[in-house]
């Protein structure tokens, strides 16, 4: 079987910064509440001119530059998003044209905040099987467009951004050792955008009821996320004959600092091994882990052979894991 590696990474963040002090003027909240309950201090918000594909294109270009990869080498583009430019065509097709990936197939993948890790797994399979040599996986979301800016329970959490990774047959670094996927549709109602699809198409009534905005049962998501991430980490490490003591860097979906701390406690990992950027970027859904992976690569602090574990979780509920030998 061919082994798969990460040949390049990149990310893009919109320029506009929304600080907790700005949210204090919009809803009944405080910087103190947001920082103590979530760890978030500021987040990026796309400009009115930007759509998800614009963010995705910038992240993709940087990943291609990072890996010195010509767009015409790309065989497949997977855009992981829950906030596509339009319901169809796929945002991946808009990216394909813009970056000049003339030989690539392109599709969108929807697994909400878990999307990018699902994308890494799906993209890897094409390379492992020998079908393709170069797969571009992008996590991109503009949650600011589906957030109810009058709901203090959710509007303080979410953010916009994009990150990308290019997968290729591995040389001897950043090798993907394993990926695993999971889902539990009995928890589908914990995080959802109820209207705008075939179940409840857009009508004046659905708009009046604010059903096109994200709805979330935050307390239950919190509990489920900690359990899922604990189990998913142990399961994927077991597949690689590794244990939690082997982890050099844990990249979790950047949902809430308290969730990340609770997971680290259960895995008995020191905080120094858990990557955090949510204080600066909030929860950027499918972009969250993609941005984090690119930042870890940029920081250059991991040694060759370090073990990186990536755990995504989100609406569905879905979860996914990936182990990379740096
Ligand atoms: N400012 C001030 N008070 C607030 C705010 C706010 N922004 N939001 C809620 N409160 C109030 C509530 O109304 C509640 O008041 P009450 O006791 O009078 O009813 C009180 O604070 C406590 O509310 P809780 O919901 O218990 O607060 P909690 O500590 O659980 O924090 C939060 C809420 C931050 C949403 C937390 O539950 C959480 O992070 N959950 C996980 C969410 C998550 O990770 N989602 C994303 C993962 S999946 C995906 O990305 C799609």
Short mmCIF file of C-alpha atoms and ligand atoms in Angstrom, two decimals:
data_model
loop_
_atom_site.label_atom_id
_atom_site.label_comp_id
_atom_site.label_asym_id
_atom_site.label_seq_id
_atom_site.Cartn_x
_atom_site.Cartn_y
_atom_site.Cartn_z
CA UNK A 1 0.00 0.00 0.00
CA UNK A 2 1.26 3.50 -0.85
CA UNK A 3 1.84 5.73 2.20
CA UNK A 4 0.44 9.27 2.21
CA UNK A 5 2.14 12.44 3.39
CA UNK A 6 1.38 16.12 3.83
CA UNK A 7 3.35 17.93 1.13
CA UNK A 8 2.23 21.51 1.85
CA UNK A 9 -0.07 23.52 4.11
CA UNK A 10 -1.51 27.03 4.07
CA UNK A 11 -4.20 29.16 5.65
CA UNK A 12 -6.07 32.40 5.15
CA UNK A 13 -7.81 34.59 7.71
CA UNK A 14 -10.05 37.54 6.86
CA UNK A 15 -8.59 40.90 7.94
CA UNK A 16 -11.51 42.05 10.07
CA UNK A 17 -11.01 41.31 13.78
CA UNK A 18 -14.08 41.08 16.04
CA UNK A 19 -13.05 41.45 19.68
CA UNK A 20 -15.06 40.53 22.78
CA UNK A 21 -15.42 44.26 23.46
CA UNK A 22 -17.24 44.59 20.11
CA UNK A 23 -19.63 41.77 21.10
CA UNK A 24 -20.37 43.56 24.39
CA UNK A 25 -22.00 46.27 22.26
CA UNK A 26 -24.09 43.74 20.28
CA UNK A 27 -25.50 41.34 22.93
CA UNK A 28 -25.75 41.11 26.71
CA UNK A 29 -22.32 39.60 27.40
CA UNK A 30 -18.89 40.55 28.72
CA UNK A 31 -15.25 39.98 27.84
CA UNK A 32 -14.84 38.32 31.25
CA UNK A 33 -17.71 35.84 30.60
CA UNK A 34 -16.48 34.95 27.11
CA UNK A 35 -12.83 34.48 28.13
CA UNK A 36 -13.64 32.45 31.26
CA UNK A 37 -16.29 30.23 29.58
CA UNK A 38 -14.66 29.77 26.16
CA UNK A 39 -11.04 31.07 26.10
CA UNK A 40 -11.84 33.19 23.02
CA UNK A 41 -10.54 36.80 22.96
CA UNK A 42 -11.04 37.70 19.30
CA UNK A 43 -12.05 36.10 16.01
CA UNK A 44 -11.88 36.91 12.27
CA UNK A 45 -14.96 37.82 10.26
CA UNK A 46 -15.12 37.83 6.45
CA UNK A 47 -15.83 41.10 4.66
CA UNK A 48 -19.12 41.53 2.79
CA UNK A 49 -17.23 40.96 -0.48
CA UNK A 50 -15.80 37.59 0.58
CA UNK A 51 -17.48 34.21 0.02
CA UNK A 52 -16.20 30.85 1.28
CA UNK A 53 -14.47 30.13 -2.06
CA UNK A 54 -12.42 33.35 -1.72
CA UNK A 55 -11.03 32.20 1.61
CA UNK A 56 -10.49 28.68 0.27
CA UNK A 57 -8.64 29.94 -2.83
CA UNK A 58 -6.18 32.00 -0.75
CA UNK A 59 -5.48 29.08 1.61
CA UNK A 60 -5.06 26.70 -1.35
CA UNK A 61 -2.60 28.99 -3.11
CA UNK A 62 -0.48 29.20 0.03
CA UNK A 63 -0.48 25.41 0.48
CA UNK A 64 0.60 24.96 -3.15
CA UNK A 65 3.38 27.54 -2.71
CA UNK A 66 4.48 25.87 0.53
CA UNK A 67 4.79 22.48 -1.20
CA UNK A 68 6.16 23.91 -4.51
CA UNK A 69 3.27 22.21 -6.31
CA UNK A 70 1.98 23.24 -9.73
CA UNK A 71 -1.85 23.53 -9.84
CA UNK A 72 -1.89 21.28 -12.92
CA UNK A 73 -0.48 18.45 -10.78
CA UNK A 74 -3.67 18.36 -8.69
CA UNK A 75 -5.87 15.32 -9.36
CA UNK A 76 -8.64 16.05 -6.87
CA UNK A 77 -9.93 18.99 -4.82
CA UNK A 78 -12.07 18.39 -1.73
CA UNK A 79 -13.58 21.49 -0.12
CA UNK A 80 -14.87 20.70 3.36
CA UNK A 81 -17.50 23.26 4.28
CA UNK A 82 -20.99 23.74 5.73
CA UNK A 83 -21.23 27.27 4.34
CA UNK A 84 -20.68 26.80 0.59
CA UNK A 85 -20.93 29.80 -1.76
CA UNK A 86 -24.21 28.28 -3.03
CA UNK A 87 -25.95 24.94 -2.45
CA UNK A 88 -24.71 24.07 -5.94
CA UNK A 89 -22.45 24.10 -7.85
CA UNK A 90 -19.87 22.83 -5.39
CA UNK A 91 -17.51 25.46 -3.97
CA UNK A 92 -14.69 23.05 -4.95
CA UNK A 93 -15.47 23.75 -8.64
CA UNK A 94 -15.10 27.50 -8.09
CA UNK A 95 -11.73 26.86 -6.40
CA UNK A 96 -10.68 24.50 -9.23
CA UNK A 97 -11.17 27.19 -11.86
CA UNK A 98 -9.58 29.99 -9.83
CA UNK A 99 -6.35 28.16 -9.02
CA UNK A 100 -5.98 26.67 -12.53
CA UNK A 101 -6.24 23.02 -11.47
CA UNK A 102 -7.17 22.01 -15.00
CA UNK A 103 -6.92 18.24 -14.48
CA UNK A 104 -8.66 17.99 -11.12
CA UNK A 105 -11.96 16.46 -10.08
CA UNK A 106 -13.72 18.53 -7.44
CA UNK A 107 -16.40 18.04 -4.81
CA UNK A 108 -17.58 19.44 -1.50
CA UNK A 109 -17.67 17.40 1.70
CA UNK A 110 -19.99 18.32 4.56
CA UNK A 111 -19.17 17.11 8.05
CA UNK A 112 -19.39 20.51 9.75
CA UNK A 113 -16.49 21.11 12.17
CA UNK A 114 -15.14 17.59 11.52
CA UNK A 115 -15.04 18.24 7.77
CA UNK A 116 -11.31 18.81 7.26
CA UNK A 117 -10.33 15.60 9.10
CA UNK A 118 -12.94 13.67 7.07
CA UNK A 119 -11.34 15.27 3.99
CA UNK A 120 -7.84 14.17 5.00
CA UNK A 121 -9.13 10.62 5.37
CA UNK A 122 -11.09 10.56 2.09
CA UNK A 123 -8.23 12.20 0.14
CA UNK A 124 -5.72 9.74 1.58
CA UNK A 125 -7.70 6.77 0.30
CA UNK A 126 -7.30 7.90 -3.34
CA UNK A 127 -3.52 8.10 -2.91
CA UNK A 128 -3.22 4.85 -0.93
CA UNK A 129 -5.13 3.03 -3.68
CA UNK A 130 -2.80 4.47 -6.33
CA UNK A 131 -5.68 6.25 -8.09
CA UNK A 132 -4.29 9.78 -7.59
CA UNK A 133 -0.95 11.38 -6.75
CA UNK A 134 -1.97 14.86 -5.61
CA UNK A 135 -5.08 15.73 -3.59
CA UNK A 136 -5.85 19.21 -2.29
CA UNK A 137 -7.98 19.22 0.88
CA UNK A 138 -9.42 22.54 2.05
CA UNK A 139 -11.41 23.37 5.20
CA UNK A 140 -13.23 26.68 4.74
CA UNK A 141 -16.23 28.25 6.44
CA UNK A 142 -17.95 31.59 6.90
CA UNK A 143 -20.09 30.86 9.95
CA UNK A 144 -20.67 34.58 10.47
CA UNK A 145 -23.31 34.27 7.68
CA UNK A 146 -25.34 31.61 9.52
CA UNK A 147 -24.93 32.94 13.07
CA UNK A 148 -27.81 34.66 14.82
CA UNK A 149 -26.05 37.84 15.94
CA UNK A 150 -28.81 38.38 18.54
CA UNK A 151 -28.15 34.99 20.25
CA UNK A 152 -25.44 35.39 22.88
CA UNK A 153 -25.20 31.61 23.34
CA UNK A 154 -23.70 31.12 19.89
CA UNK A 155 -22.56 34.41 18.37
CA UNK A 156 -19.56 34.66 20.72
CA UNK A 157 -18.11 31.32 19.58
CA UNK A 158 -17.94 31.12 15.83
CA UNK A 159 -15.61 32.65 13.23
CA UNK A 160 -14.48 32.60 9.60
CA UNK A 161 -11.34 31.26 7.92
CA UNK A 162 -9.76 28.65 5.66
CA UNK A 163 -6.88 26.21 5.76
CA UNK A 164 -5.53 23.74 3.20
CA UNK A 165 -3.23 20.75 2.90
CA UNK A 166 -1.83 18.98 -0.15
CA UNK A 167 -1.60 15.19 0.10
CA UNK A 168 0.96 13.23 -1.91
CA UNK A 169 2.63 9.82 -1.71
CA UNK A 170 4.90 10.19 1.32
CA UNK A 171 8.64 10.55 1.16
CA UNK A 172 9.79 10.21 4.74
CA UNK A 173 8.15 13.07 6.58
CA UNK A 174 4.67 14.17 7.70
CA UNK A 175 3.39 10.67 6.98
CA UNK A 176 -0.25 9.88 7.74
CA UNK A 177 -0.17 6.69 9.85
CA UNK A 178 -3.92 6.27 10.30
CA UNK A 179 -7.28 7.97 9.98
CA UNK A 180 -10.61 6.95 11.51
CA UNK A 181 -14.13 8.31 11.00
CA UNK A 182 -17.18 8.20 13.26
CA UNK A 183 -20.76 9.43 13.48
CA UNK A 184 -23.85 9.24 15.68
CA UNK A 185 -26.96 10.55 13.93
CA UNK A 186 -29.04 10.14 17.09
CA UNK A 187 -27.35 13.40 18.18
CA UNK A 188 -28.18 15.21 14.93
CA UNK A 189 -30.27 17.84 16.70
CA UNK A 190 -27.46 19.10 18.97
CA UNK A 191 -26.03 21.47 16.34
CA UNK A 192 -28.06 22.25 13.23
CA UNK A 193 -29.12 24.88 10.74
CA UNK A 194 -32.77 23.75 10.56
CA UNK A 195 -34.08 25.60 7.50
CA UNK A 196 -32.90 26.24 3.97
CA UNK A 197 -32.71 22.59 2.90
CA UNK A 198 -35.33 20.17 1.54
CA UNK A 199 -36.91 19.54 4.97
CA UNK A 200 -37.77 23.20 5.51
CA UNK A 201 -37.14 25.19 2.34
CA UNK A 202 -36.71 28.95 2.69
CA UNK A 203 -40.06 30.67 3.21
CA UNK A 204 -41.01 33.95 4.82
CA UNK A 205 -42.19 31.89 7.80
CA UNK A 206 -38.84 30.09 8.29
CA UNK A 207 -37.02 33.39 8.03
CA UNK A 208 -39.37 35.06 10.55
CA UNK A 209 -38.68 32.17 12.94
CA UNK A 210 -34.91 32.65 12.43
CA UNK A 211 -34.57 28.98 11.38
CA UNK A 212 -31.78 29.72 8.91
CA UNK A 213 -29.42 30.36 11.77
CA UNK A 214 -27.28 27.84 13.62
CA UNK A 215 -28.98 26.33 16.69
CA UNK A 216 -26.93 24.56 19.34
CA UNK A 217 -27.40 22.80 22.66
CA UNK A 218 -24.02 23.96 23.99
CA UNK A 219 -24.07 22.08 27.29
CA UNK A 220 -24.78 18.70 25.67
CA UNK A 221 -22.24 19.33 22.88
CA UNK A 222 -19.67 20.06 25.57
CA UNK A 223 -20.23 16.73 27.34
CA UNK A 224 -20.41 14.64 24.18
CA UNK A 225 -17.31 16.30 22.64
CA UNK A 226 -15.12 15.44 25.63
CA UNK A 227 -16.19 11.79 25.57
CA UNK A 228 -15.84 11.49 21.79
CA UNK A 229 -12.38 13.06 21.67
CA UNK A 230 -11.07 10.91 24.51
CA UNK A 231 -12.27 7.70 22.84
CA UNK A 232 -11.27 8.72 19.32
CA UNK A 233 -7.72 9.57 20.44
CA UNK A 234 -7.24 6.21 22.17
CA UNK A 235 -8.77 4.23 19.25
CA UNK A 236 -6.61 5.79 16.55
CA UNK A 237 -3.44 5.47 18.63
CA UNK A 238 -4.22 1.80 19.21
CA UNK A 239 -4.41 1.25 15.44
CA UNK A 240 -0.85 2.64 15.22
CA UNK A 241 0.37 0.59 18.22
CA UNK A 242 1.00 3.85 20.08
CA UNK A 243 -0.25 5.19 23.42
CA UNK A 244 -1.19 8.63 24.74
CA UNK A 245 2.37 8.95 26.13
CA UNK A 246 3.67 8.97 22.55
CA UNK A 247 1.74 12.15 21.63
CA UNK A 248 4.02 15.15 20.99
CA UNK A 249 1.26 17.46 19.74
CA UNK A 250 -2.53 17.13 19.99
CA UNK A 251 -4.51 19.25 17.54
CA UNK A 252 -8.17 19.33 18.61
CA UNK A 253 -11.04 21.12 16.94
CA UNK A 254 -10.83 24.63 18.40
CA UNK A 255 -14.31 24.69 19.95
CA UNK A 256 -13.82 25.92 23.49
CA UNK A 257 -10.70 26.09 25.72
CA UNK A 258 -12.57 24.32 28.53
CA UNK A 259 -13.38 21.38 26.22
CA UNK A 260 -9.71 21.21 25.21
CA UNK A 261 -8.58 21.30 28.85
CA UNK A 262 -11.06 18.59 29.84
CA UNK A 263 -9.85 16.33 27.01
CA UNK A 264 -6.19 16.91 27.93
CA UNK A 265 -7.00 16.01 31.57
CA UNK A 266 -8.69 12.77 30.56
CA UNK A 267 -5.74 11.83 28.34
CA UNK A 268 -3.29 12.93 31.10
CA UNK A 269 -1.51 15.20 28.65
CA UNK A 270 0.31 18.37 29.76
CA UNK A 271 -1.19 21.58 28.36
CA UNK A 272 2.07 22.25 26.49
CA UNK A 273 1.25 19.37 24.12
CA UNK A 274 -2.21 20.68 23.22
CA UNK A 275 -2.23 23.22 20.40
CA UNK A 276 -4.44 26.26 20.94
CA UNK A 277 -5.22 29.16 18.63
CA UNK A 278 -8.89 29.70 19.50
CA UNK A 279 -8.01 32.68 21.70
CA UNK A 280 -7.15 34.51 18.44
CA UNK A 281 -9.42 32.82 15.88
CA UNK A 282 -12.48 31.44 17.73
CA UNK A 283 -14.24 28.36 16.34
CA UNK A 284 -13.81 28.48 12.55
CA UNK A 285 -15.63 25.17 12.00
CA UNK A 286 -14.09 23.13 9.15
CA UNK A 287 -11.23 25.63 8.89
CA UNK A 288 -10.28 25.27 12.55
CA UNK A 289 -8.01 22.20 12.34
CA UNK A 290 -6.78 23.09 8.85
CA UNK A 291 -5.50 26.44 10.13
CA UNK A 292 -4.03 24.82 13.25
CA UNK A 293 -2.15 22.20 11.19
CA UNK A 294 -0.66 24.91 8.96
CA UNK A 295 0.35 26.98 12.00
CA UNK A 296 2.00 23.96 13.65
CA UNK A 297 3.95 23.39 10.42
CA UNK A 298 4.96 27.09 10.22
CA UNK A 299 6.11 27.20 13.84
CA UNK A 300 8.62 24.48 12.99
CA UNK A 301 8.96 23.36 16.61
CA UNK A 302 8.20 19.69 16.00
CA UNK A 303 11.15 17.39 15.37
CA UNK A 304 11.24 14.80 12.61
CA UNK A 305 9.46 11.68 13.89
CA UNK A 306 7.21 13.57 16.34
CA UNK A 307 3.71 12.14 16.71
CA UNK A 308 0.85 14.54 15.95
CA UNK A 309 -2.72 13.46 16.72
CA UNK A 310 -5.61 15.36 15.15
CA UNK A 311 -9.17 15.03 16.49
CA UNK A 312 -12.19 16.69 14.89
CA UNK A 313 -15.74 16.68 16.27
CA UNK A 314 -18.89 18.53 15.32
CA UNK A 315 -22.43 18.50 14.07
CA UNK A 316 -23.88 15.15 13.08
CA UNK A 317 -22.50 14.32 15.54
CA UNK A 318 -19.42 13.42 13.60
CA UNK A 319 -15.85 12.84 14.68
CA UNK A 320 -12.62 11.90 12.94
CA UNK A 321 -9.02 11.31 13.87
CA UNK A 322 -5.65 11.28 12.14
CA UNK A 323 -2.14 10.39 13.30
CA UNK A 324 0.80 12.02 11.53
CA UNK A 325 4.46 11.07 11.99
CA UNK A 326 6.20 14.42 11.46
N1 LIG B 1 -22.64 36.02 27.88
C1 LIG B 1 -23.13 36.00 29.13
N2 LIG B 1 -23.92 35.00 29.56
C2 LIG B 1 -24.20 34.00 28.72
C3 LIG B 1 -23.70 33.97 27.42
C4 LIG B 1 -22.89 35.05 27.01
N3 LIG B 1 -22.37 35.11 25.77
N4 LIG B 1 -24.12 32.85 26.81
C5 LIG B 1 -24.87 32.19 27.70
N5 LIG B 1 -24.91 32.89 28.86
C6 LIG B 1 -25.63 32.55 30.09
C7 LIG B 1 -26.73 31.56 29.86
O1 LIG B 1 -27.90 32.24 29.44
C8 LIG B 1 -26.88 30.95 31.22
O2 LIG B 1 -27.67 31.78 32.02
P1 LIG B 1 -28.77 31.13 33.01
O3 LIG B 1 -28.00 30.29 33.97
O4 LIG B 1 -29.41 32.35 33.59
O5 LIG B 1 -29.66 30.32 32.10
C9 LIG B 1 -25.46 30.95 31.77
O6 LIG B 1 -24.73 31.90 30.98
C10 LIG B 1 -24.77 29.63 31.70
O7 LIG B 1 -25.01 29.06 30.42
P2 LIG B 1 -24.39 27.67 30.00
O8 LIG B 1 -24.93 27.29 28.65
O9 LIG B 1 -24.50 26.70 31.11
O10 LIG B 1 -22.86 28.10 29.87
P3 LIG B 1 -21.64 27.17 29.62
O11 LIG B 1 -20.66 27.37 30.69
O12 LIG B 1 -22.06 25.76 29.28
O13 LIG B 1 -21.03 27.80 28.31
C11 LIG B 1 -20.95 27.39 25.94
C12 LIG B 1 -21.81 27.86 27.11
C13 LIG B 1 -19.77 28.32 25.82
C14 LIG B 1 -21.78 27.42 24.67
C15 LIG B 1 -20.47 25.95 26.27
O14 LIG B 1 -21.54 25.15 26.62
C16 LIG B 1 -19.76 25.35 25.09
O15 LIG B 1 -18.71 25.78 24.67
N6 LIG B 1 -20.32 24.24 24.55
C17 LIG B 1 -19.73 23.57 23.43
C18 LIG B 1 -20.06 24.32 22.19
C19 LIG B 1 -19.19 23.90 21.06
O16 LIG B 1 -18.09 23.47 21.24
N7 LIG B 1 -19.73 24.01 19.88
C20 LIG B 1 -19.03 23.79 18.71
C21 LIG B 1 -18.63 22.33 18.47
S1 LIG B 1 -19.35 21.66 17.10
C22 LIG B 1 -19.37 22.76 15.95
O17 LIG B 1 -18.43 23.42 15.91
C23 LIG B 1 -20.45 22.99 14.98
#
